[in-house]
Amino acid sequence: MAVAPFPQPASDPFALLDASSAPTLVCDAQGLRFANTALRQLLGREAPAGTPLAGLDWWVGEGGQALQAYLAQAWAGEADTSGVELRLHGADGRARAFEFSARPWAVGRDRVLVLTGRDLQDIHTSQETLLELSQLLHQIMENDPVPAFVLDERGRVSYWNAACERLTGVPSRDMMGATEAWRAFYEAPRPLLADLVMDGRVDRVGLEIYGTGLKRSASDPRAWQFEGYFPNLGGRGRWLQVTAAPLQDEGGRVVGAIETLQDVSDRRIAEDEVRRHRAELEDMVAARTAELLVTHHELDAFMANAPVGIVASRGGRITRANRTFHHMFGLDEGGPGGLGARRFFFSRAEYRDFLRTARAALRDGDSFTHEVHLRCADGSSLWVQCIAYLSDAIDGVPQVWWLLQDRTGVMRAQRELVGNYRALKEVNQRLAEAQNQLIQSEKMASLGQLAAGLAHEINNPLGFVCSNLVSMRRYALGLIALVRGHEQGAAPQELARLRHAADVDYVLQDLPQLLDQSDEGLARVKKIILDLKDFSRVDQSDWQDADLNAGLDSTLNMAMHELKYKARVVKAYGEIPRVHCLAGQLNQVFMNLVVNAAQAIEQDGEIVVRTGVGAHEGVDGVWVEVQDNGMGMTPEVQRRVFEPFFTTKPVGQGTGLGLSLSFSIIKKHEGHIELDSTPGVGTRFRVWVPVAGPQGAGRPLH
Ligand SMILES: Nc1ncnc2c1ncn2[C@@H]1O[C@H](COP(=O)(O)OP(=O)(O)O)[C@@H](O)[C@H]1O
Ligand SMILES: [Mg+2]
């Protein structure tokens, strides 16, 4: 802005003030004497010399009165040294604060006041900024969630924020100005980190107090920090990260210290937890590793010592094999690694078939068991039982474990066993046949013993039937001659003679008797023949439900002809159910007992045959007893009666097989036989058989 030159004499003694950059004016009691360039430029207008001081209002505005009063004091020599504050309205239209101070000055005889202005605007602005800043700072600190406090240079608390109140439970009003800030944290006095930072002892004393955790802050080398546990804080104690930094003025002088206390308990707990977890994890890993190692060793030992061949294979190649496998197939130790499985088979076709069946089983997750001929290194054959199962796949290729057992010996033994079994079965079969034959021959032998009696029994009726026949033939001839005489019309005397010769009256009386007698005789023979046929039948060996009382009757009938000369037979049958049995064979047992009884009797003896029902070990059964009062048996004989071929009878009378065969017949029925005998008194045999027959009866057992 162009400023018009101030009209002033060249000799103006105040012209020098134009050199000052501070707005300056000179006045005397009348008014303005001089305004320097700096002032004029500031105001942007002229103030003609001689303007009365009252007229200065125009540039000082509402400050005019204060200026007047100040000038008046200045004239009187009482002016305040600090001057007067005025607001000047500048050329740019903005008001600016100035402090004008007056200094009396004498120019010749004149006395003037020189007023020099100092621009206050910058100071004001910075003061306001400072105030705002400190308020902001206060707010920041107050609202900061991190607890913080400040000590002044004498160690007194000059600041204690809300977070600090919350952490320590001590209100700010109790702490402000206090020198014993440690009380909020510790039970006994100790320098706080802020104290140490402030008095510069942190390097020396700090480590003693706070230990090696104390470190310089990475972000501010003047600040120090440590992490510590404060058992008195927050009820259960807190972990705090404590940072203290010195506060310095512009000259670098320490005027206080700030300490922040960041609660890191959660982090510490989390860290501890993590540490604990990691330790646990490490322990677990260590334990697992040890276990694995043991397992590994055990597996190695197991494989090495296993008495079966163990092989692992992948993709048709052997990856691992134990010692037994080497021995089995005659391979060098360390030999089969990488060997193809094909070489252990005699033909490609066998290998293919084997693989097909194995894969089918393994694919379904089953294990696979198979017996197969395998080929040894020397080309010989081994009969091997393979058990295979799939283990986890490595790189997608499944691994198969094979257990191989040499079954060559077992197979041989098995074949022998099968052969032996067949032979045994044949022998058994032959034995059964032989036994049956024996039973049959014994039957015939006992028949032989009965033969004399039977012959007599048959002879007797046969004798009188024969003699009757002779009589009847004679009668018939006489009668025939008489009938012929009648037919041929013979003379009456001739007829009378024939009638007399035929003895018709006697014949008519005798003939029916003869016929009846003959009938009865022949019936007796027929019955004996029937009984004989019945007894000697070989085919009555089927299991059937038979009435043992009836069987005993027919047996006794057969024997009776032999017995009746020696003993009386007493029957004492009980009421018994039908028994599932081989009736023909049981009859043979009874026959032998009865014949033995008769043979033990000299004469006039008695044989009692009893039957009844009785359970044995919970099984319903029927018993048959044959008791005699014959010569009895010594204990020695009793012990041996069931031995085959044991007999005390002369050749021709005894075979020694009767009781032995009886014993096996009764065993076949799952029954039993017992005897009770006293020499000179008699013998009693008792046979017991189950009503339902043996378990599994119905199958041919012989
Ligand atoms: N009721 C009995 N009284 C005396 N001894 C008997 C009687 N039953 C069997 N014995 C004796 O038992 C032996 C063997 O009998 P057994 O096996 O039937 O053969 P065997 O009758 O052919 O001699 C007879 O020789 C006899 O000594
Ligand atoms: Mg006998």
XYZ file of C-alpha atoms and ligand atoms in Angstrom:
730
model
C 0.000 0.000 0.000
C 1.281 3.388 -0.944
C 1.662 5.604 2.103
C 1.807 9.335 1.648
C 4.934 10.916 3.070
C 4.525 12.301 6.528
C 5.019 16.132 6.232
C 7.844 16.927 8.555
C 10.775 19.329 8.569
C 13.998 17.886 7.431
C 15.392 18.821 10.689
C 12.750 16.833 12.451
C 14.552 15.490 15.452
C 12.348 12.354 15.511
C 13.078 11.309 11.922
C 15.441 8.756 13.336
C 12.480 6.790 14.742
C 11.501 5.860 11.190
C 14.301 3.371 11.345
C 12.545 1.399 14.096
C 10.354 -1.474 13.003
C 8.261 -1.039 16.135
C 5.285 1.305 15.659
C 6.322 4.436 17.502
C 4.772 7.827 18.039
C 5.882 10.972 19.796
C 3.519 13.388 21.485
C 3.703 16.419 23.592
C 1.110 18.000 25.791
C -0.674 19.449 22.760
C -0.870 16.461 20.634
C 0.811 14.240 18.145
C 4.226 15.336 17.092
C 5.404 12.366 15.079
C 4.285 8.895 13.901
C 6.934 6.666 12.391
C 6.689 4.759 9.127
C 6.081 1.448 10.852
C 2.981 2.858 12.573
C 1.718 4.569 9.490
C 2.128 1.467 7.422
C 0.409 -0.567 10.108
C -2.575 1.733 10.194
C -2.552 2.458 6.475
C -3.509 6.136 6.985
C -2.083 9.481 7.958
C -2.189 11.157 11.316
C -1.265 14.754 10.715
C 1.113 16.303 13.200
C -0.663 18.475 15.670
C -3.604 16.181 15.939
C -4.668 16.522 19.520
C -4.228 13.485 21.601
C -7.948 13.222 22.035
C -8.068 12.930 18.315
C -6.064 9.810 18.479
C -9.290 7.929 19.301
C -9.757 7.228 15.663
C -6.926 4.748 15.580
C -7.040 3.321 18.996
C -10.815 2.884 18.945
C -12.364 2.015 22.266
C -8.868 2.060 23.864
C -8.727 5.784 23.543
C -9.680 6.523 27.104
C -7.153 4.083 28.516
C -4.504 5.746 26.350
C -5.518 9.138 27.617
C -5.327 8.002 31.188
C -1.972 6.352 30.585
C -0.542 9.475 28.940
C -1.767 11.583 31.788
C 0.037 9.263 34.259
C 3.105 9.321 32.038
C 3.201 13.084 32.081
C 2.907 12.987 35.765
C 5.783 10.529 35.895
C 3.577 7.793 37.475
C 3.040 5.632 34.458
C 2.903 1.835 34.930
C 6.070 0.330 33.525
C 4.106 -2.366 31.835
C 2.439 0.185 29.523
C -1.068 0.184 28.101
C -2.667 -2.419 25.901
C -4.412 -1.114 22.798
C -6.155 -2.717 19.871
C -5.165 -1.059 16.589
C -7.346 -1.484 13.521
C -4.865 -2.207 10.803
C -4.985 -1.380 7.112
C -6.177 -4.940 6.466
C -9.216 -4.244 8.660
C -8.131 -6.657 11.408
C -7.665 -5.505 14.963
C -4.245 -6.193 16.483
C -3.240 -5.930 20.112
C -0.287 -3.737 20.992
C 1.292 -2.751 24.249
C 2.448 0.845 24.167
C 4.834 2.106 26.778
C 5.777 5.729 27.149
C 9.163 7.102 27.910
C 9.617 10.802 28.604
C 12.206 12.343 26.512
C 13.640 15.921 26.319
C 14.397 17.509 22.986
C 15.997 20.777 23.760
C 13.580 22.407 26.126
C 10.731 20.466 24.805
C 9.528 17.505 26.763
C 7.859 14.797 24.842
C 6.662 11.284 25.413
C 7.923 8.582 23.067
C 5.360 5.732 22.835
C 6.754 2.482 21.493
C 4.369 -0.314 20.564
C 4.991 -4.006 21.018
C 2.841 -6.380 18.997
C 1.015 -8.600 21.511
C -0.959 -10.528 18.941
C 1.610 -13.389 18.579
C 2.033 -13.659 22.334
C -1.725 -13.798 22.774
C -2.148 -16.379 20.069
C 0.578 -18.588 21.514
C -0.782 -18.178 25.017
C -4.243 -19.185 23.820
C -2.778 -22.072 21.916
C -0.886 -23.114 25.021
C -4.040 -22.977 27.062
C -5.976 -24.959 24.530
C -3.108 -27.369 24.268
C -2.907 -27.869 27.987
C -6.669 -28.376 28.129
C -6.424 -30.837 25.317
C -3.557 -32.561 27.031
C -5.516 -32.677 30.229
C -8.480 -34.127 28.419
C -6.344 -36.639 26.623
C -4.678 -37.707 29.807
C -7.886 -37.719 31.753
C -9.689 -39.840 29.190
C -6.692 -41.978 28.468
C -7.544 -45.530 29.523
C -3.889 -45.969 30.455
C -3.277 -45.018 34.073
C -0.720 -42.207 34.321
C 0.623 -39.766 36.851
C 3.119 -36.915 36.772
C 5.663 -35.906 39.406
C 7.052 -32.408 39.490
C 10.696 -31.699 39.995
C 10.364 -31.969 43.728
C 8.776 -35.382 43.461
C 5.251 -34.229 44.235
C 2.315 -35.620 42.356
C 1.140 -32.962 39.964
C -1.151 -35.113 37.943
C -3.078 -38.369 38.629
C -5.514 -39.365 35.902
C -8.878 -41.084 36.195
C -7.508 -44.413 34.955
C -4.863 -44.176 37.673
C -7.625 -43.569 40.217
C -9.436 -46.637 38.993
C -6.323 -48.792 39.028
C -5.051 -47.796 42.467
C -8.381 -46.923 44.062
C -6.799 -43.686 45.297
C -8.623 -40.502 44.182
C -6.719 -37.738 42.475
C -7.536 -35.240 45.211
C -5.712 -37.403 47.784
C -2.652 -37.675 45.596
C -2.212 -34.187 44.204
C 0.807 -32.597 45.871
C 1.667 -35.791 47.754
C 5.325 -36.856 47.830
C 4.619 -40.429 48.780
C 3.123 -41.714 45.578
C 4.601 -45.187 46.363
C 1.776 -45.725 48.909
C -0.625 -46.227 46.029
C 1.431 -49.212 44.778
C 3.599 -50.685 47.514
C 3.359 -51.459 51.203
C 6.842 -50.221 52.051
C 8.545 -47.095 50.743
C 10.526 -47.479 47.564
C 11.423 -45.076 44.788
C 9.022 -45.146 41.890
C 10.441 -45.506 38.392
C 9.419 -41.883 37.775
C 11.526 -40.838 40.790
C 14.542 -42.706 39.465
C 14.119 -41.382 35.935
C 13.888 -37.868 37.265
C 16.865 -37.869 39.568
C 19.005 -39.752 37.030
C 19.692 -42.763 39.297
C 17.806 -45.244 37.154
C 20.975 -46.715 35.616
C 22.521 -47.414 38.960
C 19.702 -48.094 41.427
C 16.996 -49.141 38.989
C 18.417 -52.576 38.269
C 18.753 -53.326 41.991
C 15.161 -52.451 42.609
C 13.454 -53.605 39.473
C 15.791 -56.335 38.276
C 16.900 -57.186 34.787
C 13.392 -56.630 33.433
C 14.113 -52.918 33.539
C 14.960 -51.607 30.066
C 15.298 -48.415 28.136
C 12.235 -47.705 26.034
C 12.787 -48.595 22.404
C 10.903 -45.493 21.226
C 12.395 -42.934 23.610
C 15.899 -43.466 24.943
C 15.184 -41.216 27.919
C 12.263 -43.349 28.994
C 12.596 -46.592 30.988
C 10.188 -49.447 31.423
C 9.669 -52.742 33.179
C 6.907 -55.240 33.615
C 6.014 -56.219 37.139
C 3.458 -57.860 39.309
C 1.638 -55.640 41.820
C -0.020 -57.932 44.330
C -1.831 -55.074 46.087
C -3.689 -53.840 43.055
C -7.134 -54.717 41.773
C -7.986 -57.284 44.457
C -6.209 -60.248 42.887
C -3.072 -58.309 41.919
C -2.244 -56.971 38.498
C 0.558 -57.215 35.963
C 1.583 -53.736 34.845
C 3.887 -52.475 32.168
C 5.392 -49.395 33.800
C 6.978 -46.689 31.654
C 8.514 -43.532 33.067
C 9.927 -40.606 31.086
C 11.484 -37.363 32.284
C 9.737 -34.071 31.504
C 12.177 -31.357 30.392
C 11.821 -27.688 29.763
C 13.126 -25.953 26.669
C 16.556 -25.752 28.150
C 16.646 -29.526 28.677
C 16.339 -29.199 32.473
C 14.367 -32.004 34.070
C 11.268 -30.515 35.593
C 9.331 -33.648 36.354
C 8.513 -37.144 35.167
C 5.514 -38.939 33.804
C 4.798 -42.556 34.590
C 2.240 -44.706 32.746
C 1.021 -47.999 34.063
C -0.419 -50.231 31.419
C -2.423 -53.161 32.749
C -1.070 -56.241 30.921
C -2.608 -58.819 33.241
C -4.835 -60.277 30.539
C -1.908 -60.527 28.187
C 0.251 -62.039 30.918
C -2.449 -64.549 31.835
C -2.886 -65.346 28.164
C 0.862 -65.622 27.778
C 1.127 -67.819 30.854
C -1.676 -69.934 29.481
C 0.050 -70.163 26.138
C 3.315 -70.984 27.877
C 1.604 -73.627 29.997
C -0.103 -75.057 26.900
C 3.136 -75.062 25.035
C 4.889 -76.788 27.922
C 2.100 -79.342 28.097
C 2.253 -79.771 24.364
C 5.985 -80.199 24.484
C 5.617 -82.756 27.276
C 3.026 -84.564 25.242
C 5.141 -84.504 22.140
C 8.101 -85.758 24.143
C 6.026 -88.536 25.698
C 4.549 -89.449 22.319
C 7.928 -89.453 20.716
C 9.251 -91.730 23.434
C 6.226 -93.989 23.020
C 6.671 -94.024 19.290
C 10.298 -94.905 19.727
C 9.402 -97.760 22.049
C 6.660 -98.874 19.665
C 9.092 -98.652 16.820
C 11.646 -100.779 18.653
C 8.953 -103.184 19.716
C 7.726 -103.455 16.143
C 11.249 -104.096 14.952
C 11.805 -106.714 17.625
C 8.393 -108.221 16.945
C 9.099 -108.491 13.239
C 12.610 -109.803 13.710
C 11.579 -112.532 16.156
C 8.168 -113.426 14.767
C 7.959 -117.114 13.893
C 5.911 -116.258 10.803
C 7.060 -114.456 7.685
C 6.053 -110.778 7.747
C 6.187 -108.728 4.584
C 5.037 -105.262 3.612
C 4.340 -104.559 -0.025
C 3.327 -101.602 -2.096
C 2.298 -101.690 -5.706
C 3.301 -105.335 -6.077
C 6.824 -104.775 -4.668
C 8.153 -105.900 -1.342
C 9.197 -102.941 0.797
C 10.002 -104.734 4.018
C 10.452 -108.331 5.134
C 11.544 -110.081 8.298
C 14.088 -112.793 8.989
C 11.612 -115.664 9.021
C 10.478 -114.679 5.552
C 14.081 -114.892 4.317
C 14.513 -118.309 5.872
C 11.209 -119.590 4.530
C 12.009 -118.696 0.953
C 15.762 -119.247 1.070
C 16.612 -115.604 0.349
C 19.756 -113.747 1.383
C 19.232 -111.394 4.306
C 18.396 -107.959 3.020
C 17.450 -109.627 -0.234
C 13.793 -109.042 -0.981
C 13.696 -105.253 -0.731
C 12.133 -104.086 -3.970
C 11.572 -107.646 -5.196
C 8.462 -108.150 -7.272
C 5.871 -110.421 -5.700
C 5.433 -112.279 -8.997
C 8.663 -114.286 -8.546
C 7.142 -116.130 -5.573
C 4.507 -117.693 -7.824
C 4.989 -120.614 -10.188
C 3.025 -119.104 -13.032
C 1.690 -115.792 -14.189
C -1.839 -117.215 -14.079
C -1.487 -118.263 -10.432
C -0.172 -114.825 -9.540
C -3.037 -113.144 -11.356
C -5.703 -115.319 -9.709
C -4.168 -114.749 -6.302
C -4.054 -110.984 -6.792
C -7.635 -110.902 -7.995
C -9.023 -112.674 -4.927
C -6.779 -110.719 -2.550
C -7.751 -107.367 -4.013
C -11.448 -108.156 -3.892
C -11.232 -108.888 -0.162
C -8.912 -106.004 0.709
C -10.950 -103.482 -1.273
C -13.923 -104.147 1.013
C -11.726 -103.405 4.027
C -11.615 -107.067 5.063
C -8.521 -108.980 5.859
C -7.694 -111.740 3.438
C -6.814 -115.299 4.376
C -5.721 -117.790 1.813
C -3.574 -120.877 1.402
C -1.382 -121.079 -1.619
C 1.680 -122.788 -3.139
C 4.591 -120.350 -3.277
C 7.943 -120.686 -4.915
C 11.224 -120.579 -2.956
C 14.471 -119.154 -4.307
C 15.672 -122.679 -5.202
C 12.437 -123.396 -7.089
C 10.991 -125.686 -4.460
C 7.397 -125.310 -3.363
C 6.063 -124.121 -0.042
C 2.460 -124.465 1.044
C 1.795 -121.163 2.786
C -1.076 -119.656 4.654
C -1.278 -115.899 3.861
C -3.108 -113.395 5.960
C -3.148 -109.933 4.403
C -4.571 -106.627 5.471
C -4.367 -103.074 4.251
C -2.515 -100.471 6.280
C -2.641 -96.727 5.659
C -1.739 -95.563 2.228
C 1.499 -93.629 1.820
C 1.372 -91.072 -0.988
C -1.915 -92.575 -2.064
C -0.456 -96.060 -2.668
C -1.876 -98.490 -0.134
C 0.544 -100.641 1.837
C -0.350 -104.276 2.415
C 0.997 -106.349 5.281
C 1.320 -110.073 4.707
C 1.691 -112.716 7.370
C 2.994 -115.923 5.865
C 3.025 -119.216 7.697
C 4.646 -122.315 6.336
C 1.857 -124.877 6.334
C 3.676 -127.552 4.405
C 4.077 -129.686 7.531
C 0.573 -128.914 8.680
C -0.767 -129.820 5.294
C 1.129 -133.090 5.294
C -0.174 -133.819 8.763
C -3.634 -132.850 7.639
C -3.456 -135.198 4.682
C -2.202 -137.957 6.961
C -4.979 -137.149 9.356
C -7.570 -137.360 6.611
C -6.029 -140.674 5.493
C -5.961 -141.972 9.056
C -9.477 -140.822 9.610
C -10.642 -142.718 6.542
C -8.750 -145.819 7.616
C -10.153 -145.475 11.108
C -13.630 -145.106 9.739
C -13.171 -148.246 7.701
C -11.809 -150.142 10.669
C -14.669 -148.867 12.744
C -17.100 -149.953 10.101
C -15.503 -153.366 9.972
C -15.510 -153.513 13.739
C -19.197 -152.682 13.842
C -19.832 -155.354 11.248
C -17.696 -157.792 13.186
C -19.535 -156.952 16.353
C -22.836 -157.494 14.642
C -21.599 -160.829 13.381
C -20.404 -161.633 16.852
C -23.753 -160.739 18.294
C -25.314 -162.918 15.671
C -23.031 -165.858 16.343
C -23.489 -165.503 20.081
C -27.169 -165.604 19.399
C -26.718 -168.768 17.426
C -24.501 -170.182 20.166
C -27.142 -169.565 22.791
C -29.616 -171.163 20.402
C -27.251 -174.088 20.260
C -27.418 -174.303 24.025
C -31.179 -174.311 23.756
C -31.174 -176.810 20.912
C -31.529 -179.931 23.088
C -34.547 -178.550 24.918
C -36.035 -177.238 21.709
C -35.491 -180.595 19.970
C -37.233 -182.318 22.801
C -40.039 -179.797 22.684
C -40.482 -180.345 18.964
C -39.990 -184.137 19.148
C -42.711 -184.615 21.662
C -45.657 -183.275 19.625
C -44.080 -184.545 16.429
C -44.024 -188.070 18.027
C -47.654 -188.168 18.885
C -48.727 -186.452 15.660
C -46.809 -189.189 13.786
C -48.384 -192.010 15.819
C -51.795 -190.362 15.400
C -51.174 -190.260 11.664
C -50.469 -194.034 11.683
C -53.755 -194.613 13.569
C -55.646 -192.283 11.280
C -54.235 -193.952 8.148
C -55.394 -197.262 9.521
C -58.877 -195.820 10.302
C -59.000 -194.229 6.841
C -58.181 -197.520 5.055
C -61.003 -199.358 6.933
C -63.462 -196.574 6.210
C -62.420 -196.384 2.520
C -63.014 -200.191 2.097
C -66.482 -199.886 3.667
C -67.380 -196.928 1.393
C -66.158 -198.868 -1.696
C -68.307 -201.954 -0.623
C -71.365 -199.674 -0.490
C -70.618 -198.169 -3.905
C -70.142 -201.588 -5.532
C -73.397 -202.888 -4.016
C -71.762 -205.576 -1.921
C -73.864 -208.202 -0.093
C -75.050 -207.213 3.376
C -72.810 -209.821 5.105
C -69.824 -208.470 3.223
C -70.809 -204.934 4.302
C -71.250 -206.122 7.859
C -67.748 -207.655 7.801
C -66.177 -204.506 6.374
C -67.899 -202.401 9.005
C -66.645 -204.681 11.724
C -63.126 -204.588 10.288
C -63.172 -200.768 10.144
C -64.315 -200.631 13.776
C -66.503 -197.756 12.761
C -67.939 -196.987 16.179
C -64.545 -196.700 17.804
C -63.099 -194.732 14.891
C -65.948 -192.223 14.946
C -65.255 -191.669 18.606
C -61.421 -191.597 18.398
C -60.864 -189.653 15.162
C -61.856 -186.123 16.368
C -59.611 -186.583 19.426
C -56.699 -187.599 17.203
C -57.243 -184.594 14.939
C -57.462 -182.185 17.875
C -54.352 -183.664 19.439
C -52.437 -183.408 16.158
C -53.629 -179.879 15.637
C -52.399 -178.895 19.057
C -49.070 -180.670 18.545
C -48.459 -178.993 15.215
C -49.454 -175.608 16.661
C -46.825 -176.098 19.402
C -44.192 -176.875 16.806
C -45.294 -173.946 14.696
C -44.981 -171.644 17.684
C -41.499 -172.873 18.527
C -40.464 -172.410 14.922
C -41.920 -168.890 14.932
C -40.085 -167.989 18.169
C -36.894 -169.412 16.747
C -37.298 -167.450 13.561
C -38.052 -164.355 15.566
C -35.032 -164.797 17.760
C -32.579 -165.628 15.024
C -33.619 -162.782 12.729
C -30.686 -160.604 11.757
C -32.728 -157.674 10.490
C -34.382 -156.751 13.774
C -31.819 -154.109 14.405
C -33.983 -151.058 13.743
C -34.695 -148.549 16.441
C -38.318 -148.933 17.473
C -40.629 -148.320 20.390
C -40.923 -151.769 21.923
C -42.760 -153.322 24.846
C -39.980 -154.934 26.901
C -42.443 -157.084 28.890
C -43.582 -158.672 25.624
C -39.954 -159.111 24.504
C -39.151 -160.844 27.810
C -42.137 -163.160 27.336
C -41.014 -164.381 23.937
C -37.428 -164.739 25.159
C -38.566 -166.764 28.146
C -40.715 -168.914 25.836
C -37.627 -169.757 23.845
C -35.621 -170.574 26.911
C -38.386 -172.251 28.829
C -37.834 -175.684 27.299
C -34.296 -175.622 28.677
C -35.200 -173.924 31.959
C -38.202 -175.864 33.033
C -36.159 -178.882 34.092
C -33.993 -176.782 36.356
C -35.969 -173.906 37.710
C -39.261 -172.255 38.193
C -39.612 -168.967 36.413
C -41.414 -166.240 38.319
C -42.492 -163.162 36.364
C -42.954 -159.970 38.318
C -43.539 -157.410 35.569
C -44.276 -153.820 36.400
C -46.278 -151.471 34.218
C -43.709 -149.960 31.906
C -43.861 -147.608 28.932
C -42.652 -148.575 25.490
C -38.924 -148.028 25.159
C -37.093 -146.639 22.143
C -34.585 -149.419 21.517
C -33.061 -152.094 19.324
C -35.621 -154.674 20.509
C -33.920 -157.725 18.956
C -30.618 -156.911 20.621
C -32.196 -156.218 24.019
C -33.989 -159.591 23.791
C -30.624 -161.185 23.224
C -29.340 -159.527 26.408
C -32.303 -160.879 28.385
C -31.837 -164.327 26.832
C -28.183 -164.395 27.913
C -29.068 -163.362 31.457
C -31.771 -166.011 31.714
C -29.596 -168.744 30.190
C -26.691 -167.781 32.517
C -29.108 -167.946 35.461
C -30.296 -171.401 34.421
C -26.726 -172.562 33.910
C -25.837 -171.402 37.423
C -28.556 -173.581 38.902
C -27.952 -177.248 39.587
C -31.655 -178.102 39.904
C -34.967 -176.990 41.462
C -33.908 -173.413 41.374
C -35.923 -170.265 40.958
C -35.467 -167.497 38.438
C -37.306 -164.228 39.082
C -37.744 -161.780 36.242
C -38.808 -158.279 37.305
C -39.429 -155.027 35.381
C -40.197 -151.500 36.500
C -39.707 -147.799 35.806
C -37.013 -145.610 37.331
C -35.204 -142.390 36.490
C -31.437 -142.232 36.396
C -29.691 -138.821 36.616
C -32.945 -137.130 35.669
C -33.578 -139.403 32.676
C -36.709 -141.583 32.634
C -35.932 -145.231 32.110
C -37.032 -148.828 32.479
C -35.200 -151.568 34.350
C -35.223 -155.341 33.966
C -33.880 -157.682 36.639
C -33.008 -161.361 36.360
C -32.363 -162.996 39.702
C -31.381 -166.589 40.383
C -30.581 -168.618 43.457
C -27.762 -170.457 41.712
C -24.143 -170.841 42.682
C -23.247 -167.104 42.609
C -19.857 -165.613 41.747
C -16.646 -164.927 43.610
C -15.489 -161.272 43.577
C -12.720 -162.260 41.167
C -15.263 -163.687 38.703
C -17.547 -160.648 39.225
C -14.692 -158.325 38.234
C -14.147 -160.166 34.964
C -17.629 -161.200 33.750
C -17.830 -158.367 31.162
C -14.462 -159.235 29.610
C -14.799 -160.746 26.145
C -14.107 -164.502 26.105
C -14.178 -164.766 29.876
C -16.002 -167.911 30.810
C -15.961 -170.448 33.610
C -17.940 -172.948 31.583
C -16.595 -176.013 29.741
C -15.992 -175.815 26.028
C -19.246 -176.209 24.155
C -21.273 -174.640 26.940
C -19.799 -171.153 27.161
C -18.358 -168.699 24.671
C -17.463 -166.034 27.210
C -19.050 -163.435 24.937
C -22.576 -163.199 26.340
C -22.050 -160.535 28.994
C -19.406 -158.641 27.026
C -21.792 -158.239 24.086
C -24.681 -157.472 26.440
C -22.562 -154.706 27.920
C -21.883 -153.099 24.530
C -25.556 -153.436 23.475
C -26.643 -151.635 26.653
C -23.971 -148.950 26.189
C -25.366 -148.429 22.703
C -28.663 -147.597 24.416
C -26.845 -145.274 26.842
C -28.074 -147.519 29.604
C -26.163 -149.504 32.182
C -25.933 -152.955 33.687
C -25.011 -153.866 37.252
C -24.785 -157.078 39.190
C -25.062 -158.248 42.730
C -23.854 -161.757 43.481
C -22.971 -163.905 46.484
C -21.290 -167.269 46.041
C -23.647 -170.092 47.095
C -26.614 -167.736 47.378
C -27.328 -166.387 43.902
C -26.946 -163.580 41.457
C -29.006 -160.611 40.411
C -28.375 -158.676 37.171
C -30.139 -155.367 36.618
C -30.324 -153.609 33.239
C -31.478 -149.999 32.930
C -32.255 -148.269 29.616
C -33.667 -144.765 28.949
C -37.278 -144.661 27.753
C -36.488 -142.148 24.998
C -33.498 -144.109 23.769
C -30.022 -142.627 23.558
C -29.596 -139.010 22.489
C -29.314 -139.103 18.743
C -31.198 -142.367 18.551
C -32.717 -142.858 15.156
C -29.351 -142.494 13.476
C -27.907 -145.862 12.590
C -25.390 -146.365 15.401
C -23.857 -149.660 14.394
N -26.100 -165.850 36.846
C -24.809 -166.190 36.972
N -24.406 -166.920 38.069
C -23.109 -167.243 38.212
N -22.137 -166.940 37.318
C -22.483 -166.253 36.218
C -23.819 -165.819 35.998
N -23.867 -165.147 34.834
C -22.589 -165.140 34.360
N -21.773 -165.820 35.180
C -20.310 -165.983 35.047
O -19.878 -165.096 34.055
C -19.184 -165.789 33.047
C -19.352 -165.102 31.710
O -20.677 -165.171 31.269
P -20.972 -164.943 29.741
O -20.287 -163.719 29.308
O -22.403 -164.995 29.534
O -20.244 -166.119 29.022
P -20.606 -167.624 29.095
O -21.992 -167.712 29.596
O -20.486 -168.092 27.696
O -19.609 -168.238 30.018
C -19.768 -167.112 33.099
O -18.865 -168.092 32.567
C -19.960 -167.315 34.591
O -18.768 -167.695 35.232
Mg -23.686 -166.789 28.768
